[in-house]
Structures are given as C-alpha cells and as structure tokens.
C-alpha cells in the first residue's frame, strides 16, 4: 500500500516515525477524514478549511504542504485504485527532543496520509443505539487534534454496552457524540448544539444544515438537555463515515417510534441524491 509521506507517495513499509515525533509523544497534531466517491474528494474545500483552521489554532505550519496537498491526495487515490472510500491525513508539529513547549527552532511538520477502500463486506449500520456519557474532553474540541482519548474511552464504553455510539453530556446538555455530531427532531424542527468550542464543526453537519434549508426544515442551533433528548421525536447523528444515521434508542429508552423518523429519512434521501451523480452505477 502506498501512503502520503510529506510531499511524496511512498510504500507504507518504507517510512519510519521518529519516537520523538510530537504527534507520537504529545498528540501534538491535527487530522482530517475525507470521503471519496467515484475517485473524487467529497466537500474537499470545507475539510481543507477546517484543517487550516486547526493548524492555525495550534501554530503548526502548513506552508510546506499546502500547495501540493490536494494533488498528492489525488495521486494517492489513483495509485491505490480507490473508487469509494476515504482518505485519512494527519499533520504533526514534527520531531524535537521531548519538552512540552513548542520547539524554539521550528522543525518541519510531518504529514502522513492513507486511503482506505469502502468495506463493502461491512457496511455501516442503517440505525444505531447509543448511550450517554459525561463529556470529559478538553474545552477546544473545535480543533480537530490527534488527542482523542476521551472519544476512544466513550466509544469503548458504548461497545461494551452493546451499542454503536456514545453521546456526550456536558453541564447537563448534549454536545455531540464520540465521533459524530448529533441532531434531534421535535415537532418538525431540528435541534443541534450551536457551533462553538464544545463541538467539532462537522462537515457532514454543514451539509445537513444546507439540505435542511433546501427542504425548508426549521433548525434551532441551541443546546438541549439529556431529558429533552429522550423526548425527541427523532434523533440522528452525522459524520463522514455514515453521513446521516438514525438513533433509535438511547440509554435503553426508545426514541420516537423506535425506527427511522420521516425527517431523518428525508435528509438521508436528500443526502443520497446529492451523492448520486458521484456514485458510479
Ligand atoms: N464530532 C466528532 C467528535 C468527530 O470525531 C466527528 C468525525 N470526525 C464529527 C463530529 C463529524 O465530523 P465530520 O462530519 O466532519 O466527519
């Protein structure tokens, strides 16, 4: 398998990650996951913008990779013959003797990227069950940093509870989930946590907000409580892996009638129509 290594495409086995890479030691880096449909990157501009914003928030230089990033990722897609799948790429601050503050002398950041073909033998679930869990993450989760331990712990808790996803609750309100944004539907209106430092500005969330506006669905970007979550008519999550997926049970409480709701279904349909010119038939 070939991967992206700074500005080159090389065999995965040929690279060496320095044990003093700050991504490895401190989680000092950022990443993106972009879906590939029919060999094309979905919502590239939005992902790229978020990547640059995360880098700027952490003062990680992107200068050396900016120019060729997209074309290198396209080469990677072609070389690995990926039609549908995703690309994961990450940028760490680079390698320096271990010391918490950023290196006084700038070191070259380290970019790695790999593509994965869509796993047709293991498609994403058509609906999900979830648990809630305390949001113990830091207060800048708008930065898409490599520090994902609280997310990993939450997802592990969900798996051990026999469900798919863990929904974060901070100060009594629903923020998002361990690897997705969350929407509730009540009386025909969509509810989701407002964009701030407590959630990731999900690219799929952005697409869903656009589709909701096209479908004339009112959206209220306001935090709501766990109790309000249980009482929603519909709940769904959004991310690059599943796009839109209904959540039919939370903490063993049935949501709505326990199946995919009509508004969720209409957004899923609009999403697949958006993708249909991109998916080869
Ligand atoms: N929130 C969190 C915590 C996530 O990890 C993700 C997936 N990266 C999302 C939201 C959804 O983001 P996107 O729609 O850009 O995949």
Tab-separated table of C-alpha atoms and ligand atoms in Angstrom:
chain	number	residue	atom	x	y	z
A	1	UNK	CA	0.000	0.000	0.000
A	2	UNK	CA	1.249	3.455	-0.886
A	3	UNK	CA	0.853	6.335	1.524
A	4	UNK	CA	1.478	10.060	1.579
A	5	UNK	CA	4.667	10.996	3.406
A	6	UNK	CA	5.190	14.758	3.441
A	7	UNK	CA	5.330	15.613	-0.261
A	8	UNK	CA	5.967	12.107	-1.544
A	9	UNK	CA	3.969	8.976	-2.216
A	10	UNK	CA	5.877	6.005	-0.811
A	11	UNK	CA	5.348	2.381	0.233
A	12	UNK	CA	3.815	2.247	3.724
A	13	UNK	CA	6.581	-0.116	4.900
A	14	UNK	CA	9.318	2.306	3.884
A	15	UNK	CA	8.620	5.101	6.358
A	16	UNK	CA	9.932	5.480	9.878
A	17	UNK	CA	8.122	7.512	12.513
A	18	UNK	CA	10.596	9.047	14.926
A	19	UNK	CA	9.778	8.162	18.557
A	20	UNK	CA	10.336	11.847	19.326
A	21	UNK	CA	7.706	12.956	16.841
A	22	UNK	CA	5.475	15.271	18.911
A	23	UNK	CA	2.389	13.669	17.439
A	24	UNK	CA	3.547	10.379	18.896
A	25	UNK	CA	4.585	11.801	22.275
A	26	UNK	CA	2.033	14.564	22.910
A	27	UNK	CA	-0.740	14.007	20.363
A	28	UNK	CA	0.565	17.335	19.040
A	29	UNK	CA	-1.042	17.329	15.627
A	30	UNK	CA	-4.229	17.528	13.626
A	31	UNK	CA	-6.082	15.352	11.144
A	32	UNK	CA	-8.919	15.108	8.641
A	33	UNK	CA	-11.012	12.305	7.197
A	34	UNK	CA	-12.480	12.992	3.757
A	35	UNK	CA	-14.878	10.698	1.914
A	36	UNK	CA	-14.063	9.573	-1.627
A	37	UNK	CA	-16.924	8.959	-4.060
A	38	UNK	CA	-16.092	7.745	-7.538
A	39	UNK	CA	-12.481	8.793	-7.038
A	40	UNK	CA	-13.455	12.344	-6.032
A	41	UNK	CA	-12.993	14.019	-2.665
A	42	UNK	CA	-16.349	14.975	-1.100
A	43	UNK	CA	-16.509	18.520	0.331
A	44	UNK	CA	-12.747	18.970	-0.032
A	45	UNK	CA	-12.821	22.758	0.385
A	46	UNK	CA	-14.654	22.540	3.712
A	47	UNK	CA	-12.289	19.861	5.051
A	48	UNK	CA	-9.258	21.801	3.863
A	49	UNK	CA	-10.502	24.986	5.501
A	50	UNK	CA	-11.092	23.170	8.801
A	51	UNK	CA	-7.621	21.604	8.559
A	52	UNK	CA	-6.024	25.032	8.082
A	53	UNK	CA	-8.048	26.450	10.967
A	54	UNK	CA	-6.958	23.612	13.282
A	55	UNK	CA	-3.326	24.126	12.219
A	56	UNK	CA	-3.537	27.882	12.812
A	57	UNK	CA	-5.091	27.381	16.275
A	58	UNK	CA	-2.049	25.268	17.238
A	59	UNK	CA	0.515	27.331	15.301
A	60	UNK	CA	1.509	24.319	13.199
A	61	UNK	CA	2.940	25.436	9.897
A	62	UNK	CA	1.224	24.152	6.765
A	63	UNK	CA	3.420	26.151	4.416
A	64	UNK	CA	5.393	23.200	3.057
A	65	UNK	CA	2.352	21.035	2.255
A	66	UNK	CA	-0.381	23.449	1.229
A	67	UNK	CA	0.401	23.723	-2.428
A	68	UNK	CA	0.506	20.059	-3.335
A	69	UNK	CA	-1.767	18.536	-0.698
A	70	UNK	CA	-4.840	18.065	-2.868
A	71	UNK	CA	-2.951	16.859	-5.942
A	72	UNK	CA	-0.877	14.466	-3.814
A	73	UNK	CA	-4.040	13.039	-2.263
A	74	UNK	CA	-5.479	12.571	-5.760
A	75	UNK	CA	-2.333	10.722	-6.800
A	76	UNK	CA	-2.662	8.571	-3.687
A	77	UNK	CA	-6.280	7.755	-4.592
A	78	UNK	CA	-5.265	6.814	-8.133
A	79	UNK	CA	-2.216	4.780	-7.131
A	80	UNK	CA	-4.309	2.765	-4.679
A	81	UNK	CA	-7.197	2.469	-7.173
A	82	UNK	CA	-9.781	3.764	-4.690
A	83	UNK	CA	-13.193	4.450	-6.210
A	84	UNK	CA	-15.185	4.782	-2.997
A	85	UNK	CA	-13.664	5.045	0.443
A	86	UNK	CA	-11.919	7.701	2.461
A	87	UNK	CA	-8.604	9.418	2.967
A	88	UNK	CA	-7.164	9.995	6.428
A	89	UNK	CA	-4.359	12.520	6.705
A	90	UNK	CA	-2.603	13.995	9.697
A	91	UNK	CA	0.000	16.632	10.354
A	92	UNK	CA	2.159	16.639	13.471
A	93	UNK	CA	4.295	19.512	14.687
A	94	UNK	CA	7.389	17.438	13.901
A	95	UNK	CA	10.276	15.878	15.753
A	96	UNK	CA	12.130	17.506	18.640
A	97	UNK	CA	13.675	16.465	21.980
A	98	UNK	CA	10.816	15.959	24.429
A	99	UNK	CA	9.843	19.284	26.035
A	100	UNK	CA	6.256	20.443	26.403
A	101	UNK	CA	6.572	23.919	24.863
A	102	UNK	CA	6.778	24.105	21.082
A	103	UNK	CA	10.367	23.758	19.754
A	104	UNK	CA	12.144	27.127	19.875
A	105	UNK	CA	13.687	26.440	16.490
A	106	UNK	CA	10.971	25.488	14.031
A	107	UNK	CA	11.137	21.851	12.920
A	108	UNK	CA	9.441	20.517	9.776
A	109	UNK	CA	5.913	19.239	10.482
A	110	UNK	CA	5.287	15.623	9.475
A	111	UNK	CA	2.424	14.797	7.120
A	112	UNK	CA	1.122	11.272	6.623
A	113	UNK	CA	-1.937	10.227	4.665
A	114	UNK	CA	-3.561	6.958	3.759
A	115	UNK	CA	-6.571	5.891	1.766
A	116	UNK	CA	-8.987	3.074	2.564
A	117	UNK	CA	-11.433	1.431	0.199
A	118	UNK	CA	-15.041	1.290	1.313
A	119	UNK	CA	-15.552	-2.010	3.137
A	120	UNK	CA	-18.474	-3.498	1.212
A	121	UNK	CA	-18.471	-6.604	3.415
A	122	UNK	CA	-19.092	-4.492	6.497
A	123	UNK	CA	-21.483	-1.631	5.622
A	124	UNK	CA	-22.346	0.988	8.270
A	125	UNK	CA	-25.468	0.220	10.330
A	126	UNK	CA	-28.805	1.501	8.997
A	127	UNK	CA	-29.732	2.647	12.508
A	128	UNK	CA	-27.937	2.938	15.805
A	129	UNK	CA	-28.438	2.577	19.513
A	130	UNK	CA	-26.474	4.817	21.856
A	131	UNK	CA	-25.638	5.541	25.465
A	132	UNK	CA	-24.925	8.896	27.062
A	133	UNK	CA	-21.698	9.602	28.881
A	134	UNK	CA	-20.052	12.566	30.551
A	135	UNK	CA	-18.166	14.824	28.129
A	136	UNK	CA	-14.729	14.776	29.774
A	137	UNK	CA	-12.919	16.248	26.736
A	138	UNK	CA	-10.921	19.466	26.799
A	139	UNK	CA	-12.525	22.818	26.015
A	140	UNK	CA	-11.236	23.200	22.443
A	141	UNK	CA	-12.810	20.249	20.654
A	142	UNK	CA	-13.429	22.562	17.704
A	143	UNK	CA	-9.745	21.891	16.927
A	144	UNK	CA	-9.516	18.550	15.134
A	145	UNK	CA	-6.499	17.436	17.133
A	146	UNK	CA	-5.000	13.977	17.475
A	147	UNK	CA	-5.941	13.921	21.167
A	148	UNK	CA	-8.875	11.531	21.015
A	149	UNK	CA	-8.532	9.506	24.208
A	150	UNK	CA	-11.829	10.671	25.777
A	151	UNK	CA	-13.525	9.857	22.458
A	152	UNK	CA	-11.890	6.416	22.405
A	153	UNK	CA	-12.942	5.784	26.020
A	154	UNK	CA	-16.519	6.825	25.248
A	155	UNK	CA	-16.706	4.631	22.126
A	156	UNK	CA	-15.278	1.702	24.090
A	157	UNK	CA	-17.959	2.237	26.749
A	158	UNK	CA	-20.611	2.162	24.001
A	159	UNK	CA	-19.212	-1.051	22.514
A	160	UNK	CA	-19.084	-2.681	25.944
A	161	UNK	CA	-22.731	-1.657	26.449
A	162	UNK	CA	-23.569	-3.393	23.158
A	163	UNK	CA	-24.438	-0.158	21.292
A	164	UNK	CA	-22.816	1.858	18.485
A	165	UNK	CA	-22.268	5.353	19.770
A	166	UNK	CA	-21.752	7.372	22.957
A	167	UNK	CA	-23.429	10.769	23.249
A	168	UNK	CA	-21.581	13.372	25.289
A	169	UNK	CA	-23.320	15.337	28.056
A	170	UNK	CA	-21.556	18.415	29.440
A	171	UNK	CA	-23.137	20.583	32.151
A	172	UNK	CA	-26.489	18.808	31.639
A	173	UNK	CA	-26.619	19.414	27.887
A	174	UNK	CA	-25.968	17.257	24.836
A	175	UNK	CA	-22.895	18.422	22.935
A	176	UNK	CA	-22.198	15.800	20.243
A	177	UNK	CA	-21.164	12.135	20.140
A	178	UNK	CA	-17.817	10.330	20.309
A	179	UNK	CA	-17.242	10.516	16.546
A	180	UNK	CA	-20.257	12.385	15.216
A	181	UNK	CA	-22.473	15.446	15.564
A	182	UNK	CA	-25.998	14.984	16.859
A	183	UNK	CA	-29.396	16.327	15.818
A	184	UNK	CA	-32.793	15.920	17.462
A	185	UNK	CA	-36.160	16.482	15.795
A	186	UNK	CA	-39.158	17.721	17.781
A	187	UNK	CA	-42.448	18.833	16.260
A	188	UNK	CA	-40.901	19.161	12.809
A	189	UNK	CA	-37.946	21.281	13.964
A	190	UNK	CA	-34.305	20.240	14.002
A	191	UNK	CA	-32.259	20.901	17.145
A	192	UNK	CA	-28.481	20.753	17.409
A	193	UNK	CA	-25.777	22.208	19.654
A	194	UNK	CA	-24.538	25.601	18.374
A	195	UNK	CA	-21.079	25.874	16.864
A	196	UNK	CA	-18.544	26.820	19.487
A	197	UNK	CA	-15.503	25.376	21.266
A	198	UNK	CA	-17.611	22.488	22.699
A	199	UNK	CA	-18.280	20.655	19.404
A	200	UNK	CA	-16.468	19.898	16.196
A	201	UNK	CA	-17.704	21.855	13.200
A	202	UNK	CA	-18.583	18.653	11.349
A	203	UNK	CA	-18.520	18.870	7.576
A	204	UNK	CA	-21.479	16.465	7.370
A	205	UNK	CA	-23.297	18.721	9.865
A	206	UNK	CA	-22.683	21.628	7.472
A	207	UNK	CA	-24.101	19.618	4.554
A	208	UNK	CA	-27.155	18.592	6.608
A	209	UNK	CA	-27.804	22.235	7.568
A	210	UNK	CA	-27.737	23.159	3.869
A	211	UNK	CA	-30.086	20.283	2.977
A	212	UNK	CA	-32.438	21.223	5.843
A	213	UNK	CA	-32.644	24.753	4.495
A	214	UNK	CA	-33.385	23.438	0.986
A	215	UNK	CA	-36.124	21.224	2.459
A	216	UNK	CA	-37.500	24.199	4.447
A	217	UNK	CA	-36.923	22.415	7.738
A	218	UNK	CA	-36.512	24.874	10.615
A	219	UNK	CA	-33.229	24.467	12.515
A	220	UNK	CA	-32.635	25.657	16.062
A	221	UNK	CA	-28.956	25.687	16.995
A	222	UNK	CA	-29.427	25.562	20.745
A	223	UNK	CA	-28.146	23.255	23.463
A	224	UNK	CA	-30.732	20.869	24.936
A	225	UNK	CA	-30.727	18.548	27.937
A	226	UNK	CA	-30.468	14.775	28.152
A	227	UNK	CA	-34.131	14.671	29.249
A	228	UNK	CA	-35.107	16.644	26.124
A	229	UNK	CA	-33.010	14.213	24.062
A	230	UNK	CA	-35.023	11.220	25.338
A	231	UNK	CA	-38.238	13.039	24.382
A	232	UNK	CA	-37.201	13.907	20.819
A	233	UNK	CA	-39.428	12.509	18.043
A	234	UNK	CA	-36.272	11.594	16.108
A	235	UNK	CA	-32.527	11.639	16.752
A	236	UNK	CA	-29.767	11.191	14.193
A	237	UNK	CA	-26.020	11.538	14.050
A	238	UNK	CA	-23.845	12.825	11.225
A	239	UNK	CA	-20.275	12.117	10.212
A	240	UNK	CA	-18.123	11.375	7.194
A	241	UNK	CA	-18.467	7.607	7.655
A	242	UNK	CA	-22.271	7.268	7.809
A	243	UNK	CA	-23.420	10.694	6.540
A	244	UNK	CA	-26.799	10.582	8.342
A	245	UNK	CA	-27.782	7.694	10.624
A	246	UNK	CA	-30.913	7.435	12.806
A	247	UNK	CA	-30.501	6.757	16.532
A	248	UNK	CA	-33.482	4.726	17.699
A	249	UNK	CA	-32.593	4.007	21.317
A	250	UNK	CA	-30.593	5.980	23.898
A	251	UNK	CA	-29.778	4.618	27.382
A	252	UNK	CA	-32.313	1.842	26.667
A	253	UNK	CA	-35.021	4.480	26.080
A	254	UNK	CA	-36.814	4.211	22.756
A	255	UNK	CA	-36.686	7.378	20.652
A	256	UNK	CA	-39.935	8.257	18.888
A	257	UNK	CA	-41.462	5.105	17.483
A	258	UNK	CA	-38.138	3.281	17.614
A	259	UNK	CA	-37.418	3.401	13.896
A	260	UNK	CA	-36.017	5.923	11.414
A	261	UNK	CA	-38.240	9.024	11.500
A	262	UNK	CA	-39.673	10.814	8.461
A	263	UNK	CA	-37.481	13.910	8.728
A	264	UNK	CA	-34.339	11.827	9.187
A	265	UNK	CA	-35.407	9.761	6.166
A	266	UNK	CA	-35.972	12.897	4.082
A	267	UNK	CA	-32.478	14.164	4.941
A	268	UNK	CA	-30.967	10.758	4.146
A	269	UNK	CA	-32.733	10.791	0.786
A	270	UNK	CA	-31.564	14.351	0.035
A	271	UNK	CA	-28.031	13.338	1.008
A	272	UNK	CA	-28.008	10.316	-1.285
A	273	UNK	CA	-29.387	12.452	-4.139
A	274	UNK	CA	-26.537	14.860	-3.551
A	275	UNK	CA	-24.125	11.952	-3.851
A	276	UNK	CA	-25.822	10.075	-6.667
A	277	UNK	CA	-24.031	11.870	-9.551
A	278	UNK	CA	-20.795	10.994	-7.737
A	279	UNK	CA	-21.562	7.310	-7.191
A	280	UNK	CA	-20.983	5.074	-10.188
A	281	UNK	CA	-23.917	2.854	-11.077
B	1	LIG	N1	-17.665	15.208	16.129
B	1	LIG	C1	-16.621	14.410	16.424
B	1	LIG	C2	-16.141	14.345	17.826
B	1	LIG	C3	-15.999	13.659	15.413
B	1	LIG	O1	-14.935	12.886	15.695
B	1	LIG	C4	-16.509	13.721	14.091
B	1	LIG	C5	-15.876	12.901	12.993
B	1	LIG	N2	-14.616	13.379	12.675
B	1	LIG	C6	-17.604	14.548	13.834
B	1	LIG	C7	-18.158	15.283	14.881
B	1	LIG	C8	-18.181	14.671	12.459
B	1	LIG	O2	-17.318	15.373	11.614
B	1	LIG	P1	-17.388	15.182	10.022
B	1	LIG	O3	-18.823	15.346	9.645
B	1	LIG	O4	-16.525	16.263	9.502
B	1	LIG	O5	-16.892	13.804	9.735
